[in-house]
Amino acid sequence: MIVATGYAVAQSRYADEVRFDSASGMVRNGRLHIRMNVSLDNLKLGTNDMLILTPVLHSESDGEKMDLPAVVTTGKTRNKIFVRNKKLKNYTGTPADTYTVIARKNKTSQYVDYATSVPFSSWMQNASLVMRIVVSGCANCQSTPMDKVLIGRVVAEPYKPDYKLTYIVPEVEPVKARKDRHSASLNFVVDRSELLRNYKNNAEVLAGVDKVIAEVRGNKDINITEFAVMGYASPEASFEYNRALAGRRANSFVDYLVTTLGIGRNQIKSVVGHGEDWDGLREALLESETPAAKRVIDIIDATANPDARDAKIMAIDNGATYQMLMNRFYPPLRRTDYVIAYNVRAFDVEEAKEVIKTNPKHLSLNEMYLVARTYPEGSKEFNEVFDIATRLFPNEPVALINGSSVDIETNNFRMAAERLRKVADRKEAFNNLGVAYAGMGEYDKAREFFHKALAVGDKLAEHNLKELEKVEKQNQ
């Protein structure tokens, strides 16, 4: 007990006498590098003592630990024993992983420039660096380890760059011209074009048409400019016959709009009988799991003459596939599509904030932008407005660039880059492309686009290049 108490007292004194200066940790190339200066200048080590200093990485949250190579210093007599045992290959009392062994010369300046590295693991991100201090006597009796915290967090918090994003104010849309396309799957008596409201489910289909027209005409925010009507048929019978029949049926629908719903005939700008809808059939087959779908699609793609297609399809499995198409795929192809074109009045910001909740397609990109700016940048409402804009204007460069800024703010860097690739040749997109690639860790590409943005006078890119340099310096 007396010996143990003596070791404890000596250990505490030694811990105060040894200095650990400039202790630091840095992650580089997948390894954690530890450096420090271990100063023994003030250490008065007993002649029979060995002082073992073991740096330890310790994560409180994960419970993980890792001993690093130890620094060992020996008193005068103890060093002679150490040297002799080492020559004789006897037990020396030093740890298996020892950085260095120094024979202490009291009252002289001695230090160790300590540097080591280990493969970096995620748990080390929050680990502390602790020095485990143990005193060993001449009979290899050791004190209870004493821990001294050197760094509370050995890996500094990653630098969070403050990249500046590009938002573009959309131009005011002088005339907000819109078009809505609707479809009416009306039924007609075979080979006839008269539109009968009480035939099959026509009453239900026409009730839907009535509702659409009533809503459009009753909306005081819009002004109808024109209608266009297109008739489609399924592929049975000859191509020219079906085109003429589809045209007659389209005109019957126009008569319904004029005589029943009161649409001015001068508002009907075009009536076209497209006839057989092979494109619609092909698309429906692509989305189906019908066994013969590929054979039918191959016939459509390889046969230019529509009437020749019919004969080839009929020849598949003795007409079973053709009958299946007649029953399942052809009926939806027989329809009348109509397009309503209209202009929408301009809205002030407060009106637009309500319209975006009910009918956002009636807003321009400029109006949406002004609505977004009434909310804090990065807020849920702010982001939602730009998300709506990109969905309604999927090919508009301004919508894509502004939408990419929201993606970046929500750390969706890949989505941002995907949007911006569609407009990668536009100078307004360069800065955000740089930020998106930086967020994905593709620093060379990021730098390339920042320099391109800088070359066209984008001041944000100048700031972002400096931020990128800070990130790269940390990762060196």
XYZ file of C-alpha atoms in Angstrom:
476
model
C 0.000 0.000 0.000
C 2.872 2.355 0.858
C 4.547 1.572 -2.497
C 1.257 2.073 -4.405
C 0.670 5.369 -2.640
C 4.193 6.434 -3.539
C 3.606 5.652 -7.194
C 0.349 7.604 -7.170
C 2.050 10.666 -5.695
C 4.912 10.416 -8.181
C 2.510 9.904 -11.075
C 0.522 13.013 -10.181
C 3.716 15.064 -9.891
C 5.099 13.727 -13.178
C 1.797 14.544 -14.950
C 2.245 18.179 -13.904
C 5.920 18.278 -14.848
C 5.505 16.952 -18.432
C 4.077 19.413 -20.955
C 2.133 18.471 -24.070
C 2.341 21.433 -26.436
C 0.639 22.108 -29.796
C -1.394 18.891 -29.755
C -3.475 18.674 -32.938
C -5.338 16.290 -35.201
C -6.044 16.498 -38.940
C -7.735 14.173 -41.419
C -5.885 13.889 -44.715
C -6.050 11.252 -47.447
C -8.180 8.949 -45.332
C -5.897 9.000 -42.276
C -6.010 10.816 -38.954
C -2.674 12.536 -38.296
C -1.740 13.355 -34.672
C 1.055 15.748 -33.752
C 2.322 17.219 -30.485
C 5.471 18.276 -28.693
C 6.158 16.308 -25.495
C 8.419 18.481 -23.332
C 10.388 16.825 -20.508
C 12.297 19.980 -19.479
C 10.654 20.205 -16.030
C 10.468 16.463 -15.366
C 12.431 15.228 -12.332
C 12.195 11.488 -12.853
C 13.145 9.088 -10.069
C 16.242 7.001 -10.886
C 14.299 3.700 -10.691
C 11.148 4.921 -12.428
C 9.824 4.467 -15.932
C 7.167 6.934 -17.124
C 4.892 5.563 -19.866
C 2.894 8.176 -21.787
C 0.295 6.612 -24.113
C -1.891 8.873 -26.284
C -5.399 7.415 -26.551
C -8.234 8.297 -28.946
C -11.481 8.012 -27.005
C -15.043 8.477 -28.227
C -17.559 8.878 -25.398
C -20.530 8.574 -27.770
C -19.416 5.349 -29.482
C -17.355 3.864 -26.660
C -14.505 3.249 -29.114
C -10.869 3.573 -28.022
C -7.516 3.298 -29.749
C -4.063 3.389 -28.150
C -1.422 5.219 -30.129
C 2.338 4.527 -29.879
C 3.641 5.383 -26.386
C 6.442 7.730 -25.376
C 8.575 6.159 -22.636
C 11.178 7.907 -20.494
C 13.388 6.136 -17.976
C 15.328 7.213 -14.880
C 19.097 6.726 -14.733
C 19.139 3.288 -13.049
C 15.980 2.116 -14.812
C 17.496 2.935 -18.179
C 20.481 0.659 -17.488
C 18.065 -2.178 -16.688
C 16.080 -1.414 -19.859
C 19.206 -1.495 -22.060
C 20.408 -4.762 -20.504
C 17.018 -6.472 -20.877
C 16.724 -5.300 -24.444
C 20.108 -6.783 -25.335
C 19.170 -10.041 -23.630
C 15.745 -9.932 -25.299
C 14.090 -10.022 -21.914
C 10.899 -8.238 -20.917
C 11.611 -4.503 -20.824
C 8.325 -3.268 -19.336
C 7.635 -1.009 -22.322
C 4.405 -1.266 -24.384
C 4.551 -3.377 -27.520
C 3.777 -0.279 -29.608
C 6.347 2.249 -28.413
C 7.136 5.454 -30.283
C 10.449 6.105 -28.535
C 12.340 5.473 -25.273
C 14.292 8.384 -23.794
C 16.771 8.147 -20.948
C 15.842 11.123 -18.789
C 18.652 13.486 -17.827
C 17.131 15.600 -15.089
C 17.713 19.358 -15.234
C 18.326 19.223 -19.011
C 16.096 20.164 -21.957
C 14.619 17.100 -23.654
C 11.545 16.793 -25.860
C 9.829 14.476 -28.344
C 8.398 15.815 -31.620
C 5.567 13.304 -31.744
C 3.844 12.509 -35.062
C 1.787 9.467 -35.991
C -1.229 8.562 -38.121
C -3.930 5.898 -38.201
C -6.665 5.012 -40.725
C -9.572 7.396 -40.135
C -12.874 5.916 -38.924
C -16.157 7.780 -38.495
C -16.147 7.385 -34.696
C -12.932 9.451 -34.535
C -14.847 12.520 -35.723
C -16.026 13.162 -32.154
C -13.119 11.525 -30.313
C -10.976 13.244 -27.688
C -7.209 12.823 -27.323
C -6.272 11.627 -23.845
C -2.805 10.981 -22.422
C -2.690 7.855 -20.270
C 0.098 8.254 -17.681
C 1.561 5.237 -15.918
C 4.574 5.017 -13.568
C 6.476 1.726 -13.438
C 8.941 0.932 -10.626
C 12.133 -1.115 -10.808
C 10.255 -4.350 -10.119
C 7.842 -3.531 -12.942
C 5.177 -2.600 -10.409
C 2.839 -0.078 -12.025
C 0.583 2.657 -10.782
C -3.079 2.836 -11.672
C -3.332 4.651 -15.039
C -4.066 8.361 -14.829
C -5.777 10.107 -17.774
C -5.116 13.672 -18.815
C -7.292 15.193 -21.575
C -5.170 16.961 -24.193
C -7.836 17.798 -26.824
C -11.579 17.624 -26.200
C -12.202 17.025 -29.904
C -9.189 15.850 -31.870
C -10.817 16.435 -35.288
C -12.029 19.971 -35.705
C -15.591 20.550 -36.871
C -15.590 20.459 -40.684
C -15.544 23.911 -42.196
C -19.011 24.813 -43.428
C -18.624 26.955 -46.523
C -20.946 29.897 -46.990
C -21.570 29.574 -50.704
C -23.625 32.301 -52.369
C -26.371 31.073 -54.693
C -27.785 32.551 -57.855
C -31.450 33.541 -57.897
C -32.780 35.184 -61.047
C -35.675 37.631 -61.087
C -37.887 36.366 -63.953
C -39.040 38.863 -66.528
C -42.617 40.063 -66.310
C -44.838 38.071 -68.672
C -46.700 40.736 -70.734
C -49.519 38.362 -71.701
C -50.038 35.216 -69.649
C -51.296 32.919 -72.401
C -52.276 29.447 -71.228
C -53.710 26.290 -72.790
C -55.549 23.428 -71.121
C -55.988 20.110 -72.938
C -58.982 17.907 -72.129
C -60.215 14.603 -73.510
C -63.751 13.300 -74.032
C -64.121 9.579 -74.751
C -67.483 9.820 -76.496
C -69.334 6.859 -77.966
C -70.810 6.819 -81.442
C -72.943 4.303 -83.272
C -70.727 2.208 -85.582
C -69.873 4.141 -88.751
C -71.962 7.125 -87.605
C -70.928 10.606 -86.435
C -74.080 11.912 -84.727
C -73.386 12.789 -81.096
C -76.111 11.256 -78.934
C -76.137 12.340 -75.297
C -78.051 9.279 -74.117
C -75.960 6.729 -76.020
C -73.965 4.449 -73.688
C -72.096 6.648 -71.126
C -72.136 9.856 -73.211
C -74.305 11.673 -70.644
C -71.585 11.242 -68.028
C -68.792 12.247 -70.446
C -70.672 15.331 -71.638
C -71.468 16.319 -68.045
C -67.710 16.443 -67.522
C -67.319 18.648 -70.601
C -70.115 20.925 -69.352
C -68.336 21.306 -66.005
C -64.964 22.163 -67.595
C -66.497 24.812 -69.877
C -68.577 26.294 -67.042
C -65.540 26.612 -64.760
C -63.458 28.274 -67.434
C -66.178 30.682 -68.536
C -67.074 31.479 -64.932
C -63.518 32.378 -63.918
C -63.248 36.179 -63.957
C -59.454 35.991 -63.936
C -59.257 34.533 -67.436
C -60.368 35.430 -70.948
C -60.940 32.584 -73.435
C -59.229 33.261 -76.746
C -59.874 30.103 -78.775
C -60.776 26.419 -78.911
C -59.134 23.642 -80.919
C -60.786 20.250 -81.425
C -59.040 17.038 -82.496
C -60.751 13.737 -83.349
C -59.016 10.376 -82.948
C -59.995 6.849 -83.985
C -58.806 3.321 -83.327
C -56.928 1.485 -86.143
C -59.599 -0.957 -87.394
C -60.886 -0.287 -90.950
C -58.886 1.751 -93.484
C -56.725 4.714 -92.559
C -58.470 7.238 -94.813
C -61.921 6.107 -93.747
C -60.999 6.504 -90.074
C -59.520 9.945 -90.652
C -62.691 11.160 -92.351
C -64.880 9.583 -89.669
C -62.811 11.142 -86.877
C -63.171 14.533 -88.596
C -66.964 14.231 -88.808
C -67.184 13.221 -85.152
C -64.936 16.155 -84.133
C -67.318 18.500 -85.964
C -70.268 16.940 -84.125
C -68.511 17.812 -80.856
C -68.015 21.396 -82.100
C -71.751 21.600 -82.834
C -72.385 20.553 -79.223
C -70.078 23.291 -77.891
C -71.812 25.929 -80.047
C -75.487 24.933 -79.821
C -75.622 23.517 -76.293
C -72.909 25.410 -74.390
C -73.061 28.697 -76.289
C -69.447 28.837 -77.465
C -69.074 31.252 -80.363
C -68.246 29.464 -83.599
C -65.679 32.158 -84.277
C -63.808 30.966 -81.167
C -63.286 27.510 -82.695
C -59.991 28.098 -84.474
C -59.336 24.561 -85.717
C -61.083 21.231 -86.113
C -58.868 18.315 -87.179
C -59.623 14.643 -87.722
C -56.327 12.931 -86.910
C -57.769 9.488 -87.451
C -55.972 6.391 -86.227
C -53.984 7.020 -83.033
C -51.053 4.648 -83.526
C -48.877 6.735 -81.199
C -51.423 6.334 -78.418
C -51.562 2.564 -79.020
C -47.775 2.272 -78.968
C -47.529 4.233 -75.694
C -50.250 2.115 -74.053
C -48.486 -1.099 -75.101
C -45.156 0.124 -73.737
C -46.749 0.644 -70.333
C -48.524 -2.731 -70.364
C -47.356 -6.250 -69.565
C -49.183 -7.784 -72.527
C -47.132 -10.755 -73.843
C -47.539 -9.756 -77.487
C -46.855 -6.052 -76.869
C -43.305 -6.139 -78.256
C -44.398 -7.884 -81.471
C -47.109 -5.305 -82.078
C -44.725 -2.404 -81.338
C -42.160 -3.882 -83.752
C -44.845 -4.002 -86.465
C -45.805 -0.366 -85.786
C -42.162 0.755 -85.938
C -41.216 -1.276 -89.034
C -44.345 -0.781 -91.158
C -44.969 2.684 -92.587
C -48.339 1.911 -94.200
C -51.018 1.990 -91.465
C -53.333 -0.390 -93.325
C -50.500 -2.914 -93.767
C -50.015 -2.862 -90.002
C -53.573 -4.148 -89.486
C -52.933 -7.219 -91.640
C -49.669 -8.068 -89.852
C -51.228 -7.707 -86.400
C -54.175 -9.920 -87.455
C -51.679 -12.604 -88.478
C -50.271 -12.908 -84.949
C -51.498 -16.107 -83.229
C -54.482 -16.504 -85.580
C -56.048 -13.177 -84.667
C -56.109 -13.646 -80.873
C -53.839 -10.638 -80.277
C -55.881 -8.458 -82.662
C -59.066 -9.376 -80.804
C -57.404 -8.550 -77.479
C -56.382 -5.129 -78.850
C -59.930 -4.536 -80.110
C -61.405 -5.272 -76.675
C -58.795 -3.701 -74.404
C -56.610 -1.125 -76.161
C -58.680 0.293 -79.038
C -61.686 1.764 -77.153
C -59.638 4.455 -75.260
C -58.144 5.562 -78.603
C -61.566 6.651 -79.876
C -61.882 10.087 -78.363
C -62.207 13.798 -78.969
C -59.565 16.097 -77.480
C -60.169 19.791 -77.067
C -57.787 22.571 -76.145
C -58.964 25.769 -74.486
C -56.621 28.717 -74.943
C -57.002 31.731 -72.667
C -55.222 34.731 -71.188
C -54.890 35.268 -67.434
C -54.923 38.676 -65.807
C -51.997 39.913 -63.731
C -52.073 39.461 -59.931
C -50.513 41.524 -57.185
C -48.407 39.730 -54.583
C -51.174 39.224 -52.025
C -53.526 37.842 -54.692
C -50.769 35.619 -56.043
C -50.170 34.134 -52.560
C -53.744 32.818 -52.665
C -53.747 31.785 -56.338
C -50.612 29.655 -55.866
C -52.592 27.522 -53.405
C -55.541 26.946 -55.756
C -54.475 27.421 -59.381
C -50.708 28.010 -59.621
C -50.638 27.578 -63.419
C -52.360 30.976 -63.649
C -49.251 32.652 -62.226
C -46.201 33.749 -64.145
C -42.669 32.905 -63.031
C -42.262 36.532 -62.003
C -45.376 36.411 -59.815
C -44.179 33.167 -58.199
C -40.769 34.698 -57.532
C -42.362 37.693 -55.812
C -44.493 35.336 -53.682
C -41.389 33.347 -52.660
C -39.624 36.524 -51.593
C -42.347 37.262 -49.033
C -41.069 34.249 -47.034
C -37.698 33.823 -45.287
C -35.089 32.371 -47.621
C -34.776 28.629 -47.061
C -38.132 28.363 -45.264
C -40.606 25.618 -46.138
C -42.921 28.094 -47.872
C -40.036 29.678 -49.810
C -38.847 26.296 -51.080
C -42.362 25.129 -51.961
C -42.935 28.082 -54.283
C -39.795 27.343 -56.310
C -40.675 23.647 -56.381
C -44.073 24.521 -57.898
C -42.343 26.775 -60.429
C -40.018 24.012 -61.646
C -42.927 21.568 -61.980
C -45.077 24.009 -63.965
C -42.213 25.373 -66.060
C -39.937 22.295 -66.377
C -38.034 23.627 -69.396
C -37.699 27.278 -68.427
C -34.039 28.166 -67.698
C -34.962 30.689 -64.983
C -37.155 28.130 -63.189
C -34.412 25.487 -63.401
C -31.703 27.803 -62.073
C -33.839 29.096 -59.196
C -35.013 25.558 -58.441
C -31.399 24.390 -58.298
C -30.692 27.008 -55.612
C -33.438 25.480 -53.452
C -32.020 21.986 -54.102
C -28.593 23.141 -52.945
C -29.984 24.794 -49.821
C -31.594 21.459 -48.897
C -28.311 19.585 -49.661
C -29.822 17.882 -52.715
C -26.718 18.572 -54.783
C -27.231 15.818 -57.350
C -30.753 16.993 -58.146
C -29.410 20.534 -58.560
C -26.710 19.359 -60.965
C -29.268 17.312 -62.907
C -31.502 20.356 -63.354
C -28.604 22.596 -64.312
C -27.192 20.233 -66.941
C -30.221 21.172 -69.071
C -29.021 24.794 -69.074
C -25.287 24.239 -68.586
C -24.468 26.513 -71.526
C -26.136 29.533 -69.921
C -23.848 31.879 -68.008
C -26.430 32.335 -65.235
C -26.110 28.615 -64.406
C -22.303 28.535 -63.973
C -22.190 29.671 -60.342
C -24.835 27.225 -59.096
C -23.195 24.394 -61.034
C -19.992 25.200 -59.172
C -21.760 25.065 -55.808
C -23.547 21.808 -56.719
C -20.277 20.089 -57.683
C -18.573 21.450 -54.557
C -21.368 19.957 -52.467
C -20.752 16.576 -54.106
C -17.025 16.831 -53.385
C -16.103 17.218 -57.079
C -13.823 20.169 -56.439
C -12.122 20.263 -59.844
C -15.467 20.623 -61.626
C -16.602 23.155 -59.036
C -13.515 25.275 -59.650
C -14.021 25.001 -63.419
C -17.539 26.425 -63.249
C -16.633 29.103 -60.700
C -13.916 30.312 -63.077
C -16.391 30.274 -65.975
C -18.824 32.326 -63.891
C -16.053 34.718 -62.894
C -15.080 35.166 -66.549
C -18.571 36.473 -67.358
C -18.532 38.892 -64.425
C -20.361 36.890 -61.743
C -19.189 38.385 -58.411
C -20.732 35.543 -56.409
C -18.237 33.152 -57.983
C -15.321 35.181 -56.626
C -16.613 34.691 -53.080
C -17.375 31.018 -53.723
C -13.878 30.303 -55.023
C -12.444 31.554 -51.723
C -14.861 29.317 -49.811
C -13.853 26.344 -51.958
C -10.171 27.028 -51.195
C -10.923 26.876 -47.459
C -12.687 23.545 -47.861
C -9.849 22.083 -49.947
C -7.218 23.342 -47.506
C -8.984 21.552 -44.652
C -9.054 18.303 -46.662
C -5.404 18.388 -47.694
